[in-house]
Amino acid sequence: MVSVAQEAQRALNIQPPKIKLKARRLKGHKDSTNCCIASSQNPRLIVTSSLSHNPKNNINYNKSRNRFIFFKQPRTCSKFDFYSRATVARNAKICNFCQMGNLRNAMELLTTSQRHELVLSTYCSVLQLCAEKNSLEDGKKVHSVIISNGMVIDEVLGAKLVFMYVNCGDLVNGRRIFDEILNDKVFLWNLMMSEYAKIGSYRESVSLFMKMQKMGVSGDSYTFTCVLKCFAALGKVKEFKKVHGYILKLGFGSNTAVVNSMIAAYFKFGQVESARNLFDELADRDIVSWNSLINGCVVNGFSKNGVEIFIQILVMGVNWDLTTLVSVLVASANIGNLSFGRSLHAFGVKACFGKEVVFSNTLLDMYSKCGNLNSATEVFAKMGDTTIVSWTSIIAAYVREGRYDDAIVLFDEMQSKGVRPDIYTVTSIVHACACSNALDKGRDVHSYIIKNGMGSNSPVANALMNMYAKCGSVEEARLVFSQILAKDIVSWNTMIGGYSQNSLPNEALELFSDMQKQLKPDDITMACVLPACAGLAALDKGREIHGHILRRGYFSDLHVACALVDMYAKCGLLVLAQLLFDMIPKKDLISWTVMIAGYGMHGFGNEAISTFKKMRIAGIEPDESSFAAILNACCHSGLLHEGWRFFNFMRNEYGIEPKLDHYACMVDLLSRAGNLSQAYKFIMSMPIEPDATIWGALLSGCRIHHDVKLAEKVAENLFELEPDNTRYYVVLANVYAEAEKWEEVKKLQEKMRKRRFEQNPGCSWIEFGGKFNIFVAGNTKHPQAKRIDVLLRKLSLQMKNGEYSTKLRYALINEDDMEKEVIQCGHSEKLAMAFGILNLPPGRTVRVTKNRRVCGDCHEMGKFMSKTTNSEILLRDSNRFHHFKDGICSCRGFW
């Protein structure tokens, strides 16, 4: 197919000047050999020259011996009207240089010529060569010579200038001259429209088309092919259909090139049926028609249909090309058909496409998406010429397979070979850094992004935010977010999700509110913000979002449904969580795990085990996370034997090597059951190094079962692993306090003072009146502080009179019991529970959340409050739920 530029070049092909010499015998001079030169520039001028003078026939014409001038019409003669032989030769010589491609000599001769020595076709020839050589500098010099010589820039010369500027990449000057000349040549309009389309200025291209129609310039197949692509790129369906009708009216409805463009456009609009109808109605199909059909099917999610059409091509004997093969390879990758992809690989090699870079790059992607990294690596290794696309494809392949460190190594190797990463490469490598927690490497890539001006690209910025959030650097993620000028829905979702993942639910909900003022949330937003509601136990906000989900129909999205089940489970409405879980039509492993974990944190271990069994019956195999959930459930319900059974089942039946969280569950189970010695031996036999969580579980067991000696041994390991964590000092101090070893308590307190420890005070909150009421231990600034204090003192007195055995072992001071009671009354969860009882209507469940584990005194107070005030209290601490009712807690002591 001839391109627009080639068409323009053909149309602008002006021949070099050929000044014809026509010999005439002069009247009255039979023996004369005088010649008459008819000027092509001035046909009225005839110059005769006596090339051979015969003295015998010498006739004196105005005293000139050998040159005579005649005019077809009499007028005054000027010496500048003559073409000398030297002038003819000069123009011919310049044009000859142009024909040989010698731009340097042509320019030298042109710039040293006088203005009367140059003709139009000479300028055109030199401009043509400048365009062919892409020499904008020389082209501008020719333009300058034309202006200084006073040449009128008419349609012909103007067209040449436009072509030169456009071909040399100076569209601005090309457009300026285009607008100055009165032009009805369709090829020039096509050229301008095509160039604007190439640089993505589709609106300008369409604007030229509209202007062309107003001026009455009739378009051709090139015109309509170009404008159809522009409308498709702009997504202007209505305008596109108008042009479609106009094309049919002009009789281009059967033009193969035009119809191919319409097929591609309709596919781009997602109107698959319209595209297929056009294809079926097209009589003269070429390979472009078939390629448009296959690619359109693949892009619109009908990859299987694309494969079937390719097979149809083979049966019909249609000669396919590289574009066909690339599209079918993409289809094969999308459907994950590795064997068919291998067959296509063989087809390509047999057709001698093996050295084509686009073919190799598509092969890389196909093997990667089909999970065959070895074949992808082999293709990459055999590539002679690798491009940035090749490197990006192989890096993405390693990232897709979870080999993040190898991907980072490849990225460094690529840079060492002088290949500059593009936005797709940096996006892939930033994702690798996020998944491998390589924060320092991610920062290096970020620096490269800033230096190369890629930071304004939305996908790159979103990838950076995700990387910083996953690596725990939320401040840097927020900085990237704040620097994005045009934030899209992905930007907002990434930042909201980042806050939720990093246990910053307040910030997530605040950002969600800001987002609603600018954009409409989508299903992914719901999945990102619901964990924030779950983290805060913000039931009212969660219900509000649930309503939004129902109105928008987002519950059909599995991620949203799972997040909703998790939110209600963590907000204490386990029955509603189970109801929503049952409504999920096709449950995956994540949804089952969420439900198992929900039962576990509420202390319903047997229900969790039953759900685990149902999951297996449904054909869903457990993974590390689901085993961690069921072990936690056993731990919170004190199901020691069941816990051991699942632990061994995980290792022996599924071959899953336990991680630290699995070991921590088992240590917690053994410790709470009083098997402290067995728990210690279990830790010492672990194949991996125990962390502070595991030793902390054993230390808590020592506190429960009053084993001071083992507690001291365990504490040594904890102080070595996390020397600045005050929690373990507090637990050990409580062990000493229960054993009434007050000297040891003093030593610990002194040690904490020397290290300048500041115990992070616990806080609790309760949702009331559309906002959170937050309580901090010992804080008396709340508006209802006096009412709360009166109620707590009254309840404390009733507990003593009712012979409730309060356990005063958490104050960490050796003073009289009365002073300890005053201090304990200030615990944050007590304050929050008292606030709820004072403010909520009778029969309403008091829902309190604490950021740390509940202490023993507050646990006892919760049970007493529920019995005395006839209230249901739901307290969620950092570990589990405590459902207080009628003086009994659902935890049954396993907390």
PDB file of N, CA and C in Angstrom, residues 740-791:
ATOM      1  N   GLU A 740       4.832 -11.367  94.037  1.00  0.00           N
ATOM      2  CA  GLU A 740       5.165 -10.407  95.090  1.00  0.00           C
ATOM      3  C   GLU A 740       6.668 -10.192  95.235  1.00  0.00           C
ATOM      4  N   LYS A 741       7.369 -10.212  94.112  1.00  0.00           N
ATOM      5  CA  LYS A 741       8.801  -9.912  94.090  1.00  0.00           C
ATOM      6  C   LYS A 741       8.969  -8.440  93.738  1.00  0.00           C
ATOM      7  N   TRP A 742       8.674  -7.592  94.712  1.00  0.00           N
ATOM      8  CA  TRP A 742       8.621  -6.163  94.452  1.00  0.00           C
ATOM      9  C   TRP A 742       9.997  -5.574  94.172  1.00  0.00           C
ATOM     10  N   GLU A 743      11.048  -6.168  94.717  1.00  0.00           N
ATOM     11  CA  GLU A 743      12.399  -5.677  94.431  1.00  0.00           C
ATOM     12  C   GLU A 743      12.725  -5.840  92.946  1.00  0.00           C
ATOM     13  N   GLU A 744      12.300  -6.968  92.400  1.00  0.00           N
ATOM     14  CA  GLU A 744      12.544  -7.206  90.980  1.00  0.00           C
ATOM     15  C   GLU A 744      11.740  -6.226  90.115  1.00  0.00           C
ATOM     16  N   VAL A 745      10.531  -5.903  90.610  1.00  0.00           N
ATOM     17  CA  VAL A 745       9.718  -4.915  89.888  1.00  0.00           C
ATOM     18  C   VAL A 745      10.435  -3.578  89.868  1.00  0.00           C
ATOM     19  N   LYS A 746      11.005  -3.183  91.025  1.00  0.00           N
ATOM     20  CA  LYS A 746      11.725  -1.913  91.104  1.00  0.00           C
ATOM     21  C   LYS A 746      12.927  -1.894  90.163  1.00  0.00           C
ATOM     22  N   LYS A 747      13.643  -3.031  90.100  1.00  0.00           N
ATOM     23  CA  LYS A 747      14.800  -3.110  89.199  1.00  0.00           C
ATOM     24  C   LYS A 747      14.389  -2.906  87.735  1.00  0.00           C
ATOM     25  N   LEU A 748      13.283  -3.543  87.384  1.00  0.00           N
ATOM     26  CA  LEU A 748      12.790  -3.380  86.009  1.00  0.00           C
ATOM     27  C   LEU A 748      12.393  -1.937  85.724  1.00  0.00           C
ATOM     28  N   GLN A 749      11.705  -1.314  86.710  1.00  0.00           N
ATOM     29  CA  GLN A 749      11.298   0.071  86.529  1.00  0.00           C
ATOM     30  C   GLN A 749      12.515   0.981  86.381  1.00  0.00           C
ATOM     31  N   GLU A 750      13.540   0.711  87.183  1.00  0.00           N
ATOM     32  CA  GLU A 750      14.765   1.511  87.109  1.00  0.00           C
ATOM     33  C   GLU A 750      15.461   1.324  85.764  1.00  0.00           C
ATOM     34  N   LYS A 751      15.454   0.092  85.306  1.00  0.00           N
ATOM     35  CA  LYS A 751      16.056  -0.199  83.994  1.00  0.00           C
ATOM     36  C   LYS A 751      15.316   0.536  82.886  1.00  0.00           C
ATOM     37  N   MET A 752      14.002   0.572  82.983  1.00  0.00           N
ATOM     38  CA  MET A 752      13.196   1.275  81.978  1.00  0.00           C
ATOM     39  C   MET A 752      13.453   2.776  82.014  1.00  0.00           C
ATOM     40  N   ARG A 753      13.634   3.317  83.236  1.00  0.00           N
ATOM     41  CA  ARG A 753      13.915   4.754  83.361  1.00  0.00           C
ATOM     42  C   ARG A 753      15.268   5.108  82.757  1.00  0.00           C
ATOM     43  N   LYS A 754      16.275   4.235  83.004  1.00  0.00           N
ATOM     44  CA  LYS A 754      17.613   4.492  82.467  1.00  0.00           C
ATOM     45  C   LYS A 754      17.632   4.466  80.941  1.00  0.00           C
ATOM     46  N   ARG A 755      16.840   3.561  80.379  1.00  0.00           N
ATOM     47  CA  ARG A 755      16.761   3.473  78.918  1.00  0.00           C
ATOM     48  C   ARG A 755      15.774   4.476  78.331  1.00  0.00           C
ATOM     49  N   ARG A 756      15.172   5.270  79.264  1.00  0.00           N
ATOM     50  CA  ARG A 756      14.218   6.313  78.854  1.00  0.00           C
ATOM     51  C   ARG A 756      13.043   5.735  78.059  1.00  0.00           C
ATOM     52  N   PHE A 757      12.558   4.618  78.550  1.00  0.00           N
ATOM     53  CA  PHE A 757      11.376   4.022  77.930  1.00  0.00           C
ATOM     54  C   PHE A 757      10.160   4.852  78.275  1.00  0.00           C
ATOM     55  N   GLU A 758       9.310   5.020  77.321  1.00  0.00           N
ATOM     56  CA  GLU A 758       8.011   5.629  77.559  1.00  0.00           C
ATOM     57  C   GLU A 758       6.956   4.659  77.060  1.00  0.00           C
ATOM     58  N   GLN A 759       6.248   4.065  78.014  1.00  0.00           N
ATOM     59  CA  GLN A 759       5.265   3.053  77.640  1.00  0.00           C
ATOM     60  C   GLN A 759       4.169   3.698  76.804  1.00  0.00           C
ATOM     61  N   ASN A 760       3.935   3.124  75.655  1.00  0.00           N
ATOM     62  CA  ASN A 760       2.879   3.634  74.782  1.00  0.00           C
ATOM     63  C   ASN A 760       1.525   3.366  75.426  1.00  0.00           C
ATOM     64  N   PRO A 761       0.801   4.422  75.818  1.00  0.00           N
ATOM     65  CA  PRO A 761      -0.454   4.196  76.531  1.00  0.00           C
ATOM     66  C   PRO A 761      -1.502   3.562  75.625  1.00  0.00           C
ATOM     67  N   GLY A 762      -2.266   2.645  76.191  1.00  0.00           N
ATOM     68  CA  GLY A 762      -3.338   2.048  75.415  1.00  0.00           C
ATOM     69  C   GLY A 762      -4.478   3.028  75.231  1.00  0.00           C
ATOM     70  N   CYS A 763      -5.188   2.855  74.135  1.00  0.00           N
ATOM     71  CA  CYS A 763      -6.359   3.701  73.920  1.00  0.00           C
ATOM     72  C   CYS A 763      -7.512   2.832  73.431  1.00  0.00           C
ATOM     73  N   SER A 764      -8.722   3.280  73.741  1.00  0.00           N
ATOM     74  CA  SER A 764      -9.930   2.582  73.327  1.00  0.00           C
ATOM     75  C   SER A 764     -10.892   3.586  72.736  1.00  0.00           C
ATOM     76  N   TRP A 765     -11.790   3.106  71.881  1.00  0.00           N
ATOM     77  CA  TRP A 765     -12.759   4.018  71.270  1.00  0.00           C
ATOM     78  C   TRP A 765     -14.098   3.338  71.085  1.00  0.00           C
ATOM     79  N   ILE A 766     -15.114   4.168  71.004  1.00  0.00           N
ATOM     80  CA  ILE A 766     -16.473   3.698  70.800  1.00  0.00           C
ATOM     81  C   ILE A 766     -17.165   4.649  69.841  1.00  0.00           C
ATOM     82  N   GLU A 767     -17.893   4.093  68.895  1.00  0.00           N
ATOM     83  CA  GLU A 767     -18.582   4.890  67.882  1.00  0.00           C
ATOM     84  C   GLU A 767     -19.955   5.295  68.423  1.00  0.00           C
ATOM     85  N   PHE A 768     -20.194   6.608  68.448  1.00  0.00           N
ATOM     86  CA  PHE A 768     -21.467   7.110  68.964  1.00  0.00           C
ATOM     87  C   PHE A 768     -21.792   8.451  68.314  1.00  0.00           C
ATOM     88  N   GLY A 769     -23.016   8.561  67.837  1.00  0.00           N
ATOM     89  CA  GLY A 769     -23.448   9.827  67.236  1.00  0.00           C
ATOM     90  C   GLY A 769     -22.705  10.185  65.967  1.00  0.00           C
ATOM     91  N   GLY A 770     -22.276   9.165  65.213  1.00  0.00           N
ATOM     92  CA  GLY A 770     -21.602   9.425  63.946  1.00  0.00           C
ATOM     93  C   GLY A 770     -20.137   9.790  64.073  1.00  0.00           C
ATOM     94  N   LYS A 771     -19.571   9.686  65.286  1.00  0.00           N
ATOM     95  CA  LYS A 771     -18.146   9.972  65.445  1.00  0.00           C
ATOM     96  C   LYS A 771     -17.564   9.050  66.513  1.00  0.00           C
ATOM     97  N   PHE A 772     -16.234   9.020  66.565  1.00  0.00           N
ATOM     98  CA  PHE A 772     -15.553   8.148  67.513  1.00  0.00           C
ATOM     99  C   PHE A 772     -15.218   8.937  68.781  1.00  0.00           C
ATOM    100  N   ASN A 773     -15.522   8.341  69.913  1.00  0.00           N
ATOM    101  CA  ASN A 773     -15.100   8.884  71.208  1.00  0.00           C
ATOM    102  C   ASN A 773     -13.899   8.074  71.665  1.00  0.00           C
ATOM    103  N   ILE A 774     -12.752   8.741  71.749  1.00  0.00           N
ATOM    104  CA  ILE A 774     -11.487   8.055  72.032  1.00  0.00           C
ATOM    105  C   ILE A 774     -11.103   8.299  73.487  1.00  0.00           C
ATOM    106  N   PHE A 775     -10.665   7.234  74.154  1.00  0.00           N
ATOM    107  CA  PHE A 775     -10.273   7.310  75.557  1.00  0.00           C
ATOM    108  C   PHE A 775      -8.854   6.787  75.706  1.00  0.00           C
ATOM    109  N   VAL A 776      -8.049   7.552  76.450  1.00  0.00           N
ATOM    110  CA  VAL A 776      -6.668   7.175  76.736  1.00  0.00           C
ATOM    111  C   VAL A 776      -6.536   6.951  78.230  1.00  0.00           C
ATOM    112  N   ALA A 777      -5.708   5.990  78.588  1.00  0.00           N
ATOM    113  CA  ALA A 777      -5.545   5.656  80.004  1.00  0.00           C
ATOM    114  C   ALA A 777      -5.174   6.885  80.822  1.00  0.00           C
ATOM    115  N   GLY A 778      -5.955   7.149  81.910  1.00  0.00           N
ATOM    116  CA  GLY A 778      -5.657   8.241  82.819  1.00  0.00           C
ATOM    117  C   GLY A 778      -6.087   9.606  82.345  1.00  0.00           C
ATOM    118  N   ASN A 779      -6.699   9.705  81.147  1.00  0.00           N
ATOM    119  CA  ASN A 779      -7.112  11.008  80.609  1.00  0.00           C
ATOM    120  C   ASN A 779      -8.449  11.414  81.222  1.00  0.00           C
ATOM    121  N   THR A 780      -8.493  12.614  81.790  1.00  0.00           N
ATOM    122  CA  THR A 780      -9.720  13.101  82.442  1.00  0.00           C
ATOM    123  C   THR A 780     -10.315  14.309  81.723  1.00  0.00           C
ATOM    124  N   LYS A 781      -9.920  14.525  80.437  1.00  0.00           N
ATOM    125  CA  LYS A 781     -10.368  15.709  79.714  1.00  0.00           C
ATOM    126  C   LYS A 781     -11.655  15.488  78.911  1.00  0.00           C
ATOM    127  N   HIS A 782     -12.177  14.279  78.925  1.00  0.00           N
ATOM    128  CA  HIS A 782     -13.406  14.020  78.182  1.00  0.00           C
ATOM    129  C   HIS A 782     -14.564  14.809  78.806  1.00  0.00           C
ATOM    130  N   PRO A 783     -15.498  15.334  77.986  1.00  0.00           N
ATOM    131  CA  PRO A 783     -16.618  16.118  78.527  1.00  0.00           C
ATOM    132  C   PRO A 783     -17.435  15.375  79.586  1.00  0.00           C
ATOM    133  N   GLN A 784     -17.485  14.044  79.485  1.00  0.00           N
ATOM    134  CA  GLN A 784     -18.266  13.261  80.448  1.00  0.00           C
ATOM    135  C   GLN A 784     -17.368  12.546  81.456  1.00  0.00           C
ATOM    136  N   ALA A 785     -16.173  13.081  81.667  1.00  0.00           N
ATOM    137  CA  ALA A 785     -15.196  12.408  82.527  1.00  0.00           C
ATOM    138  C   ALA A 785     -15.727  12.204  83.944  1.00  0.00           C
ATOM    139  N   LYS A 786     -16.436  13.183  84.479  1.00  0.00           N
ATOM    140  CA  LYS A 786     -16.934  13.064  85.855  1.00  0.00           C
ATOM    141  C   LYS A 786     -18.006  11.990  85.964  1.00  0.00           C
ATOM    142  N   ARG A 787     -18.938  11.962  85.023  1.00  0.00           N
ATOM    143  CA  ARG A 787     -19.992  10.943  85.042  1.00  0.00           C
ATOM    144  C   ARG A 787     -19.388   9.542  84.936  1.00  0.00           C
ATOM    145  N   ILE A 788     -18.379   9.415  84.058  1.00  0.00           N
ATOM    146  CA  ILE A 788     -17.726   8.110  83.879  1.00  0.00           C
ATOM    147  C   ILE A 788     -17.018   7.685  85.154  1.00  0.00           C
ATOM    148  N   ASP A 789     -16.330   8.646  85.824  1.00  0.00           N
ATOM    149  CA  ASP A 789     -15.588   8.335  87.042  1.00  0.00           C
ATOM    150  C   ASP A 789     -16.531   7.899  88.164  1.00  0.00           C
ATOM    151  N   VAL A 790     -17.678   8.597  88.263  1.00  0.00           N
ATOM    152  CA  VAL A 790     -18.663   8.238  89.294  1.00  0.00           C
ATOM    153  C   VAL A 790     -19.174   6.818  89.076  1.00  0.00           C
ATOM    154  N   LEU A 791     -19.489   6.477  87.826  1.00  0.00           N
ATOM    155  CA  LEU A 791     -20.000   5.133  87.530  1.00  0.00           C
ATOM    156  C   LEU A 791     -18.960   4.068  87.839  1.00  0.00           C
TER     157      LEU A 791
END
